[in-house]
CSV table of C-alpha atoms in Angstrom, one decimal:
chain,number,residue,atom,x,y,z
A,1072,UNK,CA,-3.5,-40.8,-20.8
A,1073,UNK,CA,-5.9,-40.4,-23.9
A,1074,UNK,CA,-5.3,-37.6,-26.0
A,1075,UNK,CA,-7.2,-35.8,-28.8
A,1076,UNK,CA,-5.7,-33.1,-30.9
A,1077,UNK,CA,-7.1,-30.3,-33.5
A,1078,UNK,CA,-6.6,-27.3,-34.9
A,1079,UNK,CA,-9.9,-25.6,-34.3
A,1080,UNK,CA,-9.7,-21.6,-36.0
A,1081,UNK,CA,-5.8,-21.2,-35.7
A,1082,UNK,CA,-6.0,-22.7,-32.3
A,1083,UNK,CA,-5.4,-25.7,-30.7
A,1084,UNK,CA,-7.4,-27.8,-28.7
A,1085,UNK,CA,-6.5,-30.6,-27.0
A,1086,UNK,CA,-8.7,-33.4,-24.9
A,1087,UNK,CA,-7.2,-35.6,-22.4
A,1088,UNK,CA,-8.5,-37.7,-19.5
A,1089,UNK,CA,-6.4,-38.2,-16.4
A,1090,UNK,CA,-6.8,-41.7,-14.9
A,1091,UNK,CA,-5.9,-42.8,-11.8
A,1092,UNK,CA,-3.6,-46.3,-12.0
A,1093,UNK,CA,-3.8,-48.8,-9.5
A,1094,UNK,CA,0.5,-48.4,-10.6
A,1095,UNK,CA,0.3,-45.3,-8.5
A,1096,UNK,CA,1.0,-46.4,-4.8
A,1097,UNK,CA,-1.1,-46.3,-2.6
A,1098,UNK,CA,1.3,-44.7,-0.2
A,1099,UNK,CA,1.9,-41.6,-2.8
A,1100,UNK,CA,-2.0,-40.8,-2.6
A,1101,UNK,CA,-2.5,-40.7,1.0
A,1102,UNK,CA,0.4,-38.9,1.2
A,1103,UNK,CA,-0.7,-36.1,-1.3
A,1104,UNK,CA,-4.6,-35.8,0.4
A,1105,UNK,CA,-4.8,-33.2,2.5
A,1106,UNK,CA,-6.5,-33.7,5.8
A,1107,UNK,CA,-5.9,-30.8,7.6
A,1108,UNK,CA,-9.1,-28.7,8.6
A,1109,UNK,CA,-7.8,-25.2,7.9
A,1110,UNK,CA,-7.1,-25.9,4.3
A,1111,UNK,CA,-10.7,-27.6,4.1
A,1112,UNK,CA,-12.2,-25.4,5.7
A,1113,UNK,CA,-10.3,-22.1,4.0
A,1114,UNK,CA,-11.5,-23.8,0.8
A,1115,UNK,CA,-14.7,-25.0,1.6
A,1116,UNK,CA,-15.9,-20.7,2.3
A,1117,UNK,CA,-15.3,-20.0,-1.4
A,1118,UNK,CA,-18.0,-22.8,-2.8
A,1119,UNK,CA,-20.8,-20.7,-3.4
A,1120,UNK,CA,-23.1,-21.8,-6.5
A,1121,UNK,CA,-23.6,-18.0,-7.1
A,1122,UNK,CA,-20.1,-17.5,-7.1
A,1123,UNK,CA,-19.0,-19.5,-9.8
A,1124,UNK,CA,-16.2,-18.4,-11.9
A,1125,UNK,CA,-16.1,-15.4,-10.7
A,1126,UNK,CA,-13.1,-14.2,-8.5
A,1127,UNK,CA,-12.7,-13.1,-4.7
A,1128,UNK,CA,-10.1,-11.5,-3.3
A,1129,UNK,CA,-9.3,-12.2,0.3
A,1130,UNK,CA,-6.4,-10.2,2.0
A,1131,UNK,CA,-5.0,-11.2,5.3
A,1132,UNK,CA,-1.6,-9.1,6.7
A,1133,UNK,CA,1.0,-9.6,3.7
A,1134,UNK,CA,-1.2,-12.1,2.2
A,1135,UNK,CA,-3.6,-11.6,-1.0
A,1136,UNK,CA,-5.6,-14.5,-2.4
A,1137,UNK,CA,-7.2,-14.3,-5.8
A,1138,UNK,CA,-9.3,-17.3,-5.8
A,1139,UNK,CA,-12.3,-18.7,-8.4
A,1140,UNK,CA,-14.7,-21.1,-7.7
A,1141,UNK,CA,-14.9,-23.1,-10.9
A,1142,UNK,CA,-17.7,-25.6,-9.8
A,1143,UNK,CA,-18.4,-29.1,-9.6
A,1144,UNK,CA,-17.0,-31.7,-11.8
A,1145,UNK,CA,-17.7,-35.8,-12.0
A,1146,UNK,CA,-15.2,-38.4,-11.9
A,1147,UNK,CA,-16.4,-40.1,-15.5
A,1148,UNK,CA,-15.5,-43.3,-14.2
A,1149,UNK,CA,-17.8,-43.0,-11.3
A,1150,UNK,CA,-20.0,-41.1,-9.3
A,1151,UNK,CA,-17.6,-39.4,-7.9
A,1152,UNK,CA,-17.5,-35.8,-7.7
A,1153,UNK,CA,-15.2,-32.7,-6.8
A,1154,UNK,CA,-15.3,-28.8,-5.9
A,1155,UNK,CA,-13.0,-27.8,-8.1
A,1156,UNK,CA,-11.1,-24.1,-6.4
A,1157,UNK,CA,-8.1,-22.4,-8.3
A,1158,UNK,CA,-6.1,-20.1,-6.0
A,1159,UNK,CA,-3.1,-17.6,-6.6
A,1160,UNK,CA,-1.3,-16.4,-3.7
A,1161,UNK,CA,1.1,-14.1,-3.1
A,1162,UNK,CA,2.6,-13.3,-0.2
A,1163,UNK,CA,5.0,-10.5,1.1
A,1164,UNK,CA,3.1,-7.7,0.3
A,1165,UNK,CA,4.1,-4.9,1.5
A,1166,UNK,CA,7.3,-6.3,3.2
A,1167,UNK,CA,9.4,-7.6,0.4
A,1168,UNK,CA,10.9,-5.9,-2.5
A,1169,UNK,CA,9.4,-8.5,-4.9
A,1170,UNK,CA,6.5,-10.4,-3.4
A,1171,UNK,CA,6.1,-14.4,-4.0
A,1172,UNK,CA,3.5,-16.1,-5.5
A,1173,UNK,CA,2.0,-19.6,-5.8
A,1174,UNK,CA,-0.6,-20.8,-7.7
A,1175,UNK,CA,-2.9,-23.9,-5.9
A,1176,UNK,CA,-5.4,-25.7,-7.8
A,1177,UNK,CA,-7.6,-27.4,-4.9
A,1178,UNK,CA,-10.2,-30.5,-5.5
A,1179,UNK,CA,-12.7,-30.7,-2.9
A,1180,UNK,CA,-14.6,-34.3,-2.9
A,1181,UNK,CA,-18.3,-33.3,-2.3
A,1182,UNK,CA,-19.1,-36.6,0.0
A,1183,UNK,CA,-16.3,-37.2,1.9
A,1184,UNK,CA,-15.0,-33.8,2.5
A,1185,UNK,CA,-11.0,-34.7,1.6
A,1186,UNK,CA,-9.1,-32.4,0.1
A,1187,UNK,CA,-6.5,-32.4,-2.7
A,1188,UNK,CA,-4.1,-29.8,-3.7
A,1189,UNK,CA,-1.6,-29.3,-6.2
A,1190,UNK,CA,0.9,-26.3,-6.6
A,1191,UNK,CA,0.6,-25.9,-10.4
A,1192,UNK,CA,3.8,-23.1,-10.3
A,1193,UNK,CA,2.7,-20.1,-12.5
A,1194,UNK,CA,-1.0,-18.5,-12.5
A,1195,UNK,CA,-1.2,-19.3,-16.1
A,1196,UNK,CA,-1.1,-22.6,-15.7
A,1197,UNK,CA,-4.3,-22.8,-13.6
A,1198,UNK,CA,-7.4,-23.7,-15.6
A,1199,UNK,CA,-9.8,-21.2,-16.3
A,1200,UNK,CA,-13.1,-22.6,-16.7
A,1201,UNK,CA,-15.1,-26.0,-16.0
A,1202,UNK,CA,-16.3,-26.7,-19.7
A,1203,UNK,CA,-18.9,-29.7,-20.3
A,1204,UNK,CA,-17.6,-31.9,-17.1
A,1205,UNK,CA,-13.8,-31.1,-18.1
A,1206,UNK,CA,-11.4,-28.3,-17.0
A,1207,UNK,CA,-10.6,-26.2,-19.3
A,1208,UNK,CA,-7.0,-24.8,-19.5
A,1209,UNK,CA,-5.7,-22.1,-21.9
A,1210,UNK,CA,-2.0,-22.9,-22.4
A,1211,UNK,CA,0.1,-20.8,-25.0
A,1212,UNK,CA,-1.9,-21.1,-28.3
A,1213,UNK,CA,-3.6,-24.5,-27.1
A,1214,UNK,CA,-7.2,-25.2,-25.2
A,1215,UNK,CA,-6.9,-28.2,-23.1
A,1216,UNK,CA,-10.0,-29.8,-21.8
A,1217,UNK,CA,-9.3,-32.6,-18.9
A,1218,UNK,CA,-11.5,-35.2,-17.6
A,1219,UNK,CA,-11.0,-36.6,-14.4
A,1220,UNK,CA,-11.3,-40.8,-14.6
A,1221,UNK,CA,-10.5,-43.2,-11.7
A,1222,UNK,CA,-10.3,-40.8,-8.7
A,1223,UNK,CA,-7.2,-38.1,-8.3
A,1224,UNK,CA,-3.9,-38.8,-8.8
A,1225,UNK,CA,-1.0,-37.4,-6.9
A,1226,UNK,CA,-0.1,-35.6,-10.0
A,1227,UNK,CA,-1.5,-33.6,-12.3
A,1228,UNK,CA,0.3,-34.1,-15.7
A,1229,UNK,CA,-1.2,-31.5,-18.4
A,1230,UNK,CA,0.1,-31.4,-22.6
A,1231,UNK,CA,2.1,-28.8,-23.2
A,1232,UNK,CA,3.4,-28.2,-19.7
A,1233,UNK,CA,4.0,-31.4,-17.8
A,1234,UNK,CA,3.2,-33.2,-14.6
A,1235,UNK,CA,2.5,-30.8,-11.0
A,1236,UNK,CA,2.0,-32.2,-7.8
């Protein structure tokens, strides 16, 4: 991991590439890569060029989705490149005393159609923008900006808060 750090105004910013290690088994990968069609193609209806980072709200029973389609982003390594969905769900609505939520950050590779995602625990945790190629994540006092290098990993390790898979 490469990092950059300043104090821009009072705030920090940090910039950090994740790379993908040949270290990282194979095994772990394929195991984190989501084939199944439902998550595709629940995630693929939210791409929408108009759409971006706005949010849409989707409710289904005792289920509420506050999704935002943040765009497009390119492997800088290689051509590669990914929809990039965030995704708060909570569930229980209307049934439990105190609902559950989860917060899903999903990468959607725009040739091949596989799917990637990775429960990043609390909604504040979840980037909030695509900034020039890198996503940009507003944790604490501290901007983050990550670039994706090498393909996805099976984690997403982040400064400040740690790895999420």
């Amino acid at each position: 991991m490469v990092s950059d750090f300043e104090e821009v105004r009072g705030t920090k910013e940090i910039n950090d590439t994740l790379f993908f290690l040949e270290r990282v088994s194979v095994e772990q990968s394929l195991d984190k890569l989501v084939r199944d069609s439902e998550d595709l193609e629940f995630y693929l209806s939210f791409v929408n060029q108009s759409k971006i980072d706005s949010f849409q709200v989707l409710e289904e029973g005792s289920t509420r989705y506050e999704l935002k389609y943040l765009g497009s982003i390119t492997d800088v390594a290689n051509s590669s490149a990914y929809h990039v969905i965030r995704n708060f769900k909570i569930t229980g609505i209307g049934e439990m005393l105190s609902p559950r939520g989860k917060s899903e950050l999903a990468f959607i590779d725009t040739l091949t159609r596989d799917i990637l995602i990775y429960n990043m625990g609390f909604p504040e945790y979840l980037p909030r923008y695509i900034e020039e190629n890198s996503l940009r994540f507003d944790l604490d006092s501290t901007m983050v900006f990550i670039y994706i290098s090498g393909g996805l990993s099976p984690f997403i390790c982040l400064p400040v808060i740690g790895c999420h898979d």
